[in-house]
């Protein structure tokens, strides 16, 4: 039997950060992970360059049943705090788009940085090690493939369900349930959306085509709207605009897509019509990728050769309104295999927002993606991992 002040299960972004900070506070920390490769999600993140935070991250960039829950942790460990750490480790980085900060060289640098921080905190590693059972008496008893571990506090940082092939498990939810804690049903988020074959047939051939669009869904507090790139795929839609909106979308709900944002397509087409010698497709191609212009005409029953001047206003209106207000209902998502993160998780109603400790189970903390706090695309999810980890570590 080994004794520690703190056991952290899950050596990903949140787990390493929490172990490092707790260790550097002088606590005896053991960090347990079942994967053979360390922090695989950090490694593959941001296309291998890790979008490690967002300069402007704030509570408004997160979804949760309780949108206020993330405030406390985010306020106490900010993007600037993480940037200071990155600078201390002399990792060069750049801003790419809308406050998103990426490593210049490789996401491995973030992993190396966290490992070095853990070393500075004399964190003891146990990996690859399976956790068989957790029991709670005066302290937490953890049965693992490397023997019994006893710890005064237990931090669960095993993440969500996305990308099962690199080691995602439902460990956090199972443990939460074991202790009678409520779970907000996990769902794939930041994920491409799919359509029924018949509905998507005309667009499937445009796979690979991208354009900027405004996409919205939902109403009231659960409404989301993003102006970003949209990517057509064989099975549906992807790209940043869709990944963002997918976190707001639920089955049966339509998406509203404006393919010509801030531009009135009907007015433009009607103004161009009198005396025009152009084919409709040629006219549309001034504002849209040519292949999309052609398909758009076809799905509205207009053959590619039809001239704009020969089209009745009524038909022009339908076609133009569709460009500004394309309403389509996805059939589903690409699922856990493609989801960047998990929506839902351990209910925030069960946790203290200051310490991430379970209110009904003293000493038990849940941090990172395991919790029902889901960030937008763009470095927000890592910022939540860092901030929730530090909040828990300072309370241990
Ligand atoms: P994380 O998943 O990082 O770590 C969980 C750890 O627990 C893993 O090491 C796993 O092996 C371990 N574990 C799981 N089950 C276990 C068990 N039963 N026993 C023991 N150990 C167990 N975010 C962002 O802000 N910027 C970005 O650029 C990207 N890019 C990106 C790309 C891709 C392809 C994906 C899939 C995701 C992203 N993300 C992202 C999201 C980001 O990776 C994610 O939100 C954080 O890694 C979450 O950190 P956690 O530490 O909570 O979980």
mmCIF file of N, CA and C and ligand atoms in Angstrom, residues 8-17 32-54 62 100-102 126-127 129-132 156-163 166-172 190 336-342 367-371 373 375-386 388-389, ligand 1:
data_model
loop_
_atom_site.group_PDB
_atom_site.id
_atom_site.type_symbol
_atom_site.label_atom_id
_atom_site.label_comp_id
_atom_site.label_asym_id
_atom_site.label_seq_id
_atom_site.Cartn_x
_atom_site.Cartn_y
_atom_site.Cartn_z
ATOM 1 N N UNK A 8 -4.280 11.710 -8.661
ATOM 2 C CA UNK A 8 -4.953 12.288 -9.826
ATOM 3 C C UNK A 8 -5.082 11.167 -10.848
ATOM 4 N N UNK A 9 -6.285 10.894 -11.297
ATOM 5 C CA UNK A 9 -6.477 9.861 -12.331
ATOM 6 C C UNK A 9 -6.719 10.565 -13.656
ATOM 7 N N UNK A 10 -5.871 10.271 -14.650
ATOM 8 C CA UNK A 10 -5.936 10.918 -15.964
ATOM 9 C C UNK A 10 -4.799 11.923 -16.102
ATOM 10 N N UNK A 11 -3.793 11.560 -16.917
ATOM 11 C CA UNK A 11 -2.635 12.456 -17.095
ATOM 12 C C UNK A 11 -2.727 13.168 -18.435
ATOM 13 N N UNK A 12 -3.874 13.804 -18.668
ATOM 14 C CA UNK A 12 -4.024 14.642 -19.861
ATOM 15 C C UNK A 12 -3.756 16.092 -19.472
ATOM 16 N N UNK A 13 -4.390 17.005 -20.174
ATOM 17 C CA UNK A 13 -4.163 18.428 -19.947
ATOM 18 C C UNK A 13 -4.482 18.812 -18.497
ATOM 19 N N UNK A 14 -5.693 18.507 -18.052
ATOM 20 C CA UNK A 14 -6.111 18.933 -16.717
ATOM 21 C C UNK A 14 -5.357 18.171 -15.634
ATOM 22 N N UNK A 15 -5.202 16.865 -15.832
ATOM 23 C CA UNK A 15 -4.570 16.033 -14.807
ATOM 24 C C UNK A 15 -3.125 16.433 -14.559
ATOM 25 N N UNK A 16 -2.356 16.650 -15.622
ATOM 26 C CA UNK A 16 -0.951 17.035 -15.435
ATOM 27 C C UNK A 16 -0.847 18.398 -14.773
ATOM 28 N N UNK A 17 -1.696 19.317 -15.214
ATOM 29 C CA UNK A 17 -1.658 20.676 -14.636
ATOM 30 C C UNK A 17 -1.981 20.619 -13.140
ATOM 31 N N UNK A 32 -1.967 8.967 -12.259
ATOM 32 C CA UNK A 32 -2.212 7.630 -12.826
ATOM 33 C C UNK A 32 -2.865 7.764 -14.204
ATOM 34 N N UNK A 33 -2.386 7.025 -15.186
ATOM 35 C CA UNK A 33 -3.041 7.029 -16.504
ATOM 36 C C UNK A 33 -2.901 5.643 -17.124
ATOM 37 N N UNK A 34 -3.915 5.253 -17.872
ATOM 38 C CA UNK A 34 -3.905 3.905 -18.454
ATOM 39 C C UNK A 34 -3.273 3.852 -19.854
ATOM 40 N N UNK A 35 -3.055 5.022 -20.465
ATOM 41 C CA UNK A 35 -2.605 5.035 -21.869
ATOM 42 C C UNK A 35 -1.102 4.769 -21.972
ATOM 43 N N UNK A 36 -0.708 4.152 -23.087
ATOM 44 C CA UNK A 36 0.727 3.895 -23.271
ATOM 45 C C UNK A 36 1.441 5.172 -23.700
ATOM 46 N N UNK A 37 0.771 6.005 -24.486
ATOM 47 C CA UNK A 37 1.391 7.292 -24.874
ATOM 48 C C UNK A 37 0.784 8.405 -24.035
ATOM 49 N N UNK A 38 1.630 9.303 -23.593
ATOM 50 C CA UNK A 38 1.191 10.365 -22.696
ATOM 51 C C UNK A 38 0.469 11.489 -23.460
ATOM 52 N N UNK A 39 -0.657 11.916 -22.915
ATOM 53 C CA UNK A 39 -1.353 13.136 -23.360
ATOM 54 C C UNK A 39 -1.566 13.185 -24.874
ATOM 55 N N UNK A 40 -2.139 12.115 -25.376
ATOM 56 C CA UNK A 40 -2.340 11.986 -26.820
ATOM 57 C C UNK A 40 -3.218 13.124 -27.380
ATOM 58 N N UNK A 41 -4.182 13.583 -26.578
ATOM 59 C CA UNK A 41 -5.072 14.651 -27.094
ATOM 60 C C UNK A 41 -4.343 15.969 -27.243
ATOM 61 N N UNK A 42 -3.402 16.229 -26.346
ATOM 62 C CA UNK A 42 -2.605 17.460 -26.524
ATOM 63 C C UNK A 42 -1.777 17.303 -27.794
ATOM 64 N N UNK A 43 -1.211 16.101 -27.962
ATOM 65 C CA UNK A 43 -0.324 15.876 -29.127
ATOM 66 C C UNK A 43 -1.051 16.146 -30.443
ATOM 67 N N UNK A 44 -2.283 15.641 -30.577
ATOM 68 C CA UNK A 44 -2.979 15.787 -31.870
ATOM 69 C C UNK A 44 -3.725 17.126 -31.979
ATOM 70 N N UNK A 45 -3.736 17.888 -30.898
ATOM 71 C CA UNK A 45 -4.563 19.105 -30.898
ATOM 72 C C UNK A 45 -4.010 20.174 -31.838
ATOM 73 N N UNK A 46 -4.907 21.003 -32.309
ATOM 74 C CA UNK A 46 -4.528 22.142 -33.152
ATOM 75 C C UNK A 46 -3.688 21.719 -34.335
ATOM 76 N N UNK A 47 -4.023 20.565 -34.924
ATOM 77 C CA UNK A 47 -3.283 20.068 -36.091
ATOM 78 C C UNK A 47 -1.806 19.815 -35.751
ATOM 79 N N UNK A 48 -1.533 19.435 -34.467
ATOM 80 C CA UNK A 48 -0.150 19.131 -34.055
ATOM 81 C C UNK A 48 0.575 20.338 -33.481
ATOM 82 N N UNK A 49 -0.141 21.488 -33.427
ATOM 83 C CA UNK A 49 0.519 22.696 -32.894
ATOM 84 C C UNK A 49 -0.162 23.205 -31.620
ATOM 85 N N UNK A 50 -1.183 22.512 -31.163
ATOM 86 C CA UNK A 50 -1.882 22.812 -29.905
ATOM 87 C C UNK A 50 -2.315 24.273 -29.777
ATOM 88 N N UNK A 51 -3.578 24.484 -30.003
ATOM 89 C CA UNK A 51 -4.172 25.805 -29.753
ATOM 90 C C UNK A 51 -4.427 25.852 -28.240
ATOM 91 N N UNK A 52 -3.362 26.232 -27.479
ATOM 92 C CA UNK A 52 -3.345 25.970 -26.036
ATOM 93 C C UNK A 52 -4.204 26.911 -25.203
ATOM 94 N N UNK A 53 -4.579 28.061 -25.758
ATOM 95 C CA UNK A 53 -5.558 28.909 -25.068
ATOM 96 C C UNK A 53 -6.133 29.901 -26.066
ATOM 97 N N UNK A 54 -7.040 30.725 -25.565
ATOM 98 C CA UNK A 54 -7.554 31.826 -26.366
ATOM 99 C C UNK A 54 -7.429 33.094 -25.535
ATOM 100 N N UNK A 62 -18.448 29.358 -23.140
ATOM 101 C CA UNK A 62 -18.635 27.989 -22.641
ATOM 102 C C UNK A 62 -20.115 27.633 -22.561
ATOM 103 N N UNK A 100 -6.749 32.961 -30.974
ATOM 104 C CA UNK A 100 -6.293 31.578 -30.779
ATOM 105 C C UNK A 100 -4.767 31.517 -30.778
ATOM 106 N N UNK A 101 -4.175 31.002 -29.696
ATOM 107 C CA UNK A 101 -2.717 30.918 -29.591
ATOM 108 C C UNK A 101 -2.235 29.492 -29.845
ATOM 109 N N UNK A 102 -1.265 29.375 -30.746
ATOM 110 C CA UNK A 102 -0.720 28.068 -31.150
ATOM 111 C C UNK A 102 0.794 28.061 -30.921
ATOM 112 N N UNK A 126 2.330 6.894 -12.433
ATOM 113 C CA UNK A 126 1.948 5.476 -12.513
ATOM 114 C C UNK A 126 1.257 5.293 -13.866
ATOM 115 N N UNK A 127 2.044 4.863 -14.868
ATOM 116 C CA UNK A 127 1.452 4.658 -16.186
ATOM 117 C C UNK A 127 2.350 3.791 -17.050
ATOM 118 N N UNK A 129 -1.150 2.315 -16.283
ATOM 119 C CA UNK A 129 -1.697 1.595 -15.122
ATOM 120 C C UNK A 129 -3.228 1.643 -15.187
ATOM 121 N N UNK A 130 -3.839 0.494 -14.987
ATOM 122 C CA UNK A 130 -5.313 0.435 -14.993
ATOM 123 C C UNK A 130 -5.849 0.670 -13.584
ATOM 124 N N UNK A 131 -6.939 1.412 -13.496
ATOM 125 C CA UNK A 131 -7.613 1.564 -12.200
ATOM 126 C C UNK A 131 -8.766 0.561 -12.175
ATOM 127 N N UNK A 132 -8.726 -0.351 -11.192
ATOM 128 C CA UNK A 132 -9.779 -1.379 -11.129
ATOM 129 C C UNK A 132 -10.966 -0.920 -10.274
ATOM 130 N N UNK A 156 -10.356 13.478 -10.377
ATOM 131 C CA UNK A 156 -10.667 12.708 -11.580
ATOM 132 C C UNK A 156 -10.544 13.628 -12.791
ATOM 133 N N UNK A 157 -9.598 13.272 -13.664
ATOM 134 C CA UNK A 157 -9.293 14.127 -14.836
ATOM 135 C C UNK A 157 -9.212 13.252 -16.075
ATOM 136 N N UNK A 158 -10.161 12.326 -16.200
ATOM 137 C CA UNK A 158 -10.095 11.344 -17.289
ATOM 138 C C UNK A 158 -10.801 11.814 -18.552
ATOM 139 N N UNK A 159 -11.218 13.073 -18.604
ATOM 140 C CA UNK A 159 -11.741 13.628 -19.850
ATOM 141 C C UNK A 159 -13.106 13.079 -20.240
ATOM 142 N N UNK A 160 -13.443 13.279 -21.529
ATOM 143 C CA UNK A 160 -14.745 12.860 -22.039
ATOM 144 C C UNK A 160 -14.631 11.652 -22.946
ATOM 145 N N UNK A 161 -15.619 11.518 -23.836
ATOM 146 C CA UNK A 161 -15.722 10.286 -24.629
ATOM 147 C C UNK A 161 -15.204 10.415 -26.056
ATOM 148 N N UNK A 162 -14.765 11.617 -26.442
ATOM 149 C CA UNK A 162 -14.402 11.771 -27.854
ATOM 150 C C UNK A 162 -13.101 11.052 -28.191
ATOM 151 N N UNK A 163 -13.039 10.548 -29.382
ATOM 152 C CA UNK A 163 -11.897 9.801 -29.944
ATOM 153 C C UNK A 163 -11.533 8.594 -29.072
ATOM 154 N N UNK A 166 -7.990 6.694 -28.977
ATOM 155 C CA UNK A 166 -6.776 7.114 -28.272
ATOM 156 C C UNK A 166 -6.981 7.126 -26.756
ATOM 157 N N UNK A 167 -7.921 6.309 -26.294
ATOM 158 C CA UNK A 167 -7.968 6.045 -24.846
ATOM 159 C C UNK A 167 -9.050 6.738 -24.056
ATOM 160 N N UNK A 168 -10.049 7.359 -24.741
ATOM 161 C CA UNK A 168 -11.139 7.979 -23.982
ATOM 162 C C UNK A 168 -12.003 6.892 -23.346
ATOM 163 N N UNK A 169 -12.381 7.103 -22.092
ATOM 164 C CA UNK A 169 -13.273 6.148 -21.423
ATOM 165 C C UNK A 169 -14.337 6.920 -20.637
ATOM 166 N N UNK A 170 -15.329 6.161 -20.139
ATOM 167 C CA UNK A 170 -16.392 6.799 -19.349
ATOM 168 C C UNK A 170 -16.071 6.740 -17.857
ATOM 169 N N UNK A 171 -14.786 6.628 -17.532
ATOM 170 C CA UNK A 171 -14.382 6.446 -16.139
ATOM 171 C C UNK A 171 -14.981 7.520 -15.214
ATOM 172 N N UNK A 172 -14.885 8.777 -15.626
ATOM 173 C CA UNK A 172 -15.353 9.869 -14.751
ATOM 174 C C UNK A 172 -16.845 9.731 -14.456
ATOM 175 N N UNK A 190 -18.501 19.905 -30.925
ATOM 176 C CA UNK A 190 -17.473 20.301 -31.910
ATOM 177 C C UNK A 190 -17.291 19.148 -32.898
ATOM 178 N N UNK A 336 -18.690 10.127 -31.768
ATOM 179 C CA UNK A 336 -17.496 10.222 -30.909
ATOM 180 C C UNK A 336 -16.205 10.092 -31.685
ATOM 181 N N UNK A 337 -16.251 9.364 -32.792
ATOM 182 C CA UNK A 337 -15.046 9.131 -33.596
ATOM 183 C C UNK A 337 -14.446 10.455 -34.084
ATOM 184 N N UNK A 338 -15.317 11.452 -34.365
ATOM 185 C CA UNK A 338 -14.850 12.713 -34.943
ATOM 186 C C UNK A 338 -15.039 13.917 -34.007
ATOM 187 N N UNK A 339 -15.755 13.713 -32.892
ATOM 188 C CA UNK A 339 -16.037 14.863 -32.014
ATOM 189 C C UNK A 339 -14.753 15.336 -31.344
ATOM 190 N N UNK A 340 -14.532 16.651 -31.316
ATOM 191 C CA UNK A 340 -13.330 17.156 -30.625
ATOM 192 C C UNK A 340 -13.525 17.137 -29.124
ATOM 193 N N UNK A 341 -14.742 17.318 -28.682
ATOM 194 C CA UNK A 341 -14.983 17.316 -27.237
ATOM 195 C C UNK A 341 -16.333 16.668 -26.909
ATOM 196 N N UNK A 342 -16.578 16.575 -25.598
ATOM 197 C CA UNK A 342 -17.830 16.020 -25.100
ATOM 198 C C UNK A 342 -18.664 17.136 -24.493
ATOM 199 N N UNK A 367 -12.328 17.493 -12.766
ATOM 200 C CA UNK A 367 -11.816 18.676 -13.491
ATOM 201 C C UNK A 367 -11.782 18.402 -14.998
ATOM 202 N N UNK A 368 -11.591 19.456 -15.770
ATOM 203 C CA UNK A 368 -11.410 19.328 -17.222
ATOM 204 C C UNK A 368 -12.687 18.928 -17.939
ATOM 205 N N UNK A 369 -12.506 18.198 -19.004
ATOM 206 C CA UNK A 369 -13.620 17.874 -19.893
ATOM 207 C C UNK A 369 -14.647 16.936 -19.248
ATOM 208 N N UNK A 370 -14.273 16.267 -18.176
ATOM 209 C CA UNK A 370 -15.210 15.359 -17.493
ATOM 210 C C UNK A 370 -16.412 16.119 -16.936
ATOM 211 N N UNK A 371 -16.231 17.419 -16.720
ATOM 212 C CA UNK A 371 -17.282 18.242 -16.105
ATOM 213 C C UNK A 371 -18.197 18.818 -17.205
ATOM 214 N N UNK A 373 -18.878 21.391 -18.661
ATOM 215 C CA UNK A 373 -18.445 22.721 -19.134
ATOM 216 C C UNK A 373 -17.767 22.457 -20.471
ATOM 217 N N UNK A 375 -16.221 24.154 -23.993
ATOM 218 C CA UNK A 375 -15.786 25.394 -24.627
ATOM 219 C C UNK A 375 -16.074 25.409 -26.116
ATOM 220 N N UNK A 376 -16.091 26.598 -26.663
ATOM 221 C CA UNK A 376 -16.137 26.766 -28.118
ATOM 222 C C UNK A 376 -14.845 26.212 -28.702
ATOM 223 N N UNK A 377 -14.825 26.148 -30.007
ATOM 224 C CA UNK A 377 -13.600 25.809 -30.736
ATOM 225 C C UNK A 377 -12.661 27.018 -30.661
ATOM 226 N N UNK A 378 -11.355 26.772 -30.436
ATOM 227 C CA UNK A 378 -10.435 27.917 -30.487
ATOM 228 C C UNK A 378 -9.579 28.105 -29.254
ATOM 229 N N UNK A 379 -9.248 27.009 -28.553
ATOM 230 C CA UNK A 379 -8.365 27.115 -27.392
ATOM 231 C C UNK A 379 -9.109 27.206 -26.072
ATOM 232 N N UNK A 380 -10.435 27.290 -26.129
ATOM 233 C CA UNK A 380 -11.227 27.468 -24.913
ATOM 234 C C UNK A 380 -11.260 26.205 -24.053
ATOM 235 N N UNK A 381 -11.226 25.036 -24.720
ATOM 236 C CA UNK A 381 -11.311 23.809 -23.925
ATOM 237 C C UNK A 381 -10.040 23.573 -23.122
ATOM 238 N N UNK A 382 -8.888 23.861 -23.722
ATOM 239 C CA UNK A 382 -7.664 23.754 -22.925
ATOM 240 C C UNK A 382 -7.678 24.779 -21.789
ATOM 241 N N UNK A 383 -8.167 25.993 -22.062
ATOM 242 C CA UNK A 383 -8.172 26.993 -20.990
ATOM 243 C C UNK A 383 -9.017 26.506 -19.815
ATOM 244 N N UNK A 384 -10.137 25.834 -20.117
ATOM 245 C CA UNK A 384 -10.944 25.270 -19.029
ATOM 246 C C UNK A 384 -10.163 24.160 -18.304
ATOM 247 N N UNK A 385 -9.450 23.331 -19.067
ATOM 248 C CA UNK A 385 -8.654 22.265 -18.439
ATOM 249 C C UNK A 385 -7.649 22.883 -17.461
ATOM 250 N N UNK A 386 -6.899 23.918 -17.932
ATOM 251 C CA UNK A 386 -5.887 24.537 -17.049
ATOM 252 C C UNK A 386 -6.564 25.177 -15.832
ATOM 253 N N UNK A 388 -9.620 24.836 -14.416
ATOM 254 C CA UNK A 388 -10.291 23.960 -13.446
ATOM 255 C C UNK A 388 -9.252 23.164 -12.663
ATOM 256 N N UNK A 389 -8.137 22.804 -13.334
ATOM 257 C CA UNK A 389 -7.073 22.045 -12.672
ATOM 258 C C UNK A 389 -6.443 22.878 -11.554
HETATM 259 P P1 LIG B 1 -7.776 14.620 -21.764
HETATM 260 O O1 LIG B 1 -8.599 13.844 -22.725
HETATM 261 O O2 LIG B 1 -6.758 15.542 -22.237
HETATM 262 O O3 LIG B 1 -7.060 13.618 -20.756
HETATM 263 C C1 LIG B 1 -7.708 12.524 -20.166
HETATM 264 C C2 LIG B 1 -6.653 11.521 -19.733
HETATM 265 O O4 LIG B 1 -7.283 10.519 -18.962
HETATM 266 C C3 LIG B 1 -5.976 10.828 -20.907
HETATM 267 O O5 LIG B 1 -4.585 10.851 -20.734
HETATM 268 C C4 LIG B 1 -6.514 9.404 -20.854
HETATM 269 O O6 LIG B 1 -5.579 8.432 -21.281
HETATM 270 C C5 LIG B 1 -6.826 9.264 -19.362
HETATM 271 N N1 LIG B 1 -7.845 8.272 -19.061
HETATM 272 C C6 LIG B 1 -9.061 8.146 -19.658
HETATM 273 N N2 LIG B 1 -9.711 7.116 -19.099
HETATM 274 C C7 LIG B 1 -8.904 6.596 -18.145
HETATM 275 C C8 LIG B 1 -9.036 5.497 -17.232
HETATM 276 N N3 LIG B 1 -10.142 4.759 -17.212
HETATM 277 N N4 LIG B 1 -8.007 5.231 -16.407
HETATM 278 C C9 LIG B 1 -6.866 5.983 -16.436
HETATM 279 N N5 LIG B 1 -6.686 7.017 -17.272
HETATM 280 C C10 LIG B 1 -7.711 7.320 -18.107
HETATM 281 N N6 LIG B 1 -8.878 21.998 -27.323
HETATM 282 C C11 LIG B 1 -8.306 23.218 -27.391
HETATM 283 O O7 LIG B 1 -8.536 24.054 -26.503
HETATM 284 N N7 LIG B 1 -7.480 23.534 -28.440
HETATM 285 C C12 LIG B 1 -7.197 22.644 -29.441
HETATM 286 O O8 LIG B 1 -6.383 22.916 -30.332
HETATM 287 C C13 LIG B 1 -7.847 21.392 -29.404
HETATM 288 N N8 LIG B 1 -7.674 20.495 -30.418
HETATM 289 C C14 LIG B 1 -8.259 19.262 -30.364
HETATM 290 C C15 LIG B 1 -8.105 18.367 -31.419
HETATM 291 C C16 LIG B 1 -8.668 17.110 -31.357
HETATM 292 C C17 LIG B 1 -8.530 16.169 -32.516
HETATM 293 C C18 LIG B 1 -9.393 16.724 -30.196
HETATM 294 C C19 LIG B 1 -9.986 15.345 -30.055
HETATM 295 C C20 LIG B 1 -9.579 17.613 -29.146
HETATM 296 C C21 LIG B 1 -9.021 18.894 -29.224
HETATM 297 N N9 LIG B 1 -9.211 19.831 -28.189
HETATM 298 C C22 LIG B 1 -8.645 21.074 -28.297
HETATM 299 C C23 LIG B 1 -9.941 19.479 -26.970
HETATM 300 C C24 LIG B 1 -8.940 19.166 -25.839
HETATM 301 O O9 LIG B 1 -8.007 18.207 -26.307
HETATM 302 C C25 LIG B 1 -9.658 18.617 -24.611
HETATM 303 O O10 LIG B 1 -10.711 19.456 -24.242
HETATM 304 C C26 LIG B 1 -8.682 18.498 -23.438
HETATM 305 O O11 LIG B 1 -7.651 17.595 -23.766
HETATM 306 C C27 LIG B 1 -9.397 18.011 -22.196
HETATM 307 O O12 LIG B 1 -8.454 17.838 -21.175
HETATM 308 P P2 LIG B 1 -8.693 16.737 -20.049
HETATM 309 O O13 LIG B 1 -7.424 16.692 -19.284
HETATM 310 O O14 LIG B 1 -9.956 16.987 -19.354
HETATM 311 O O15 LIG B 1 -8.858 15.363 -20.845
#
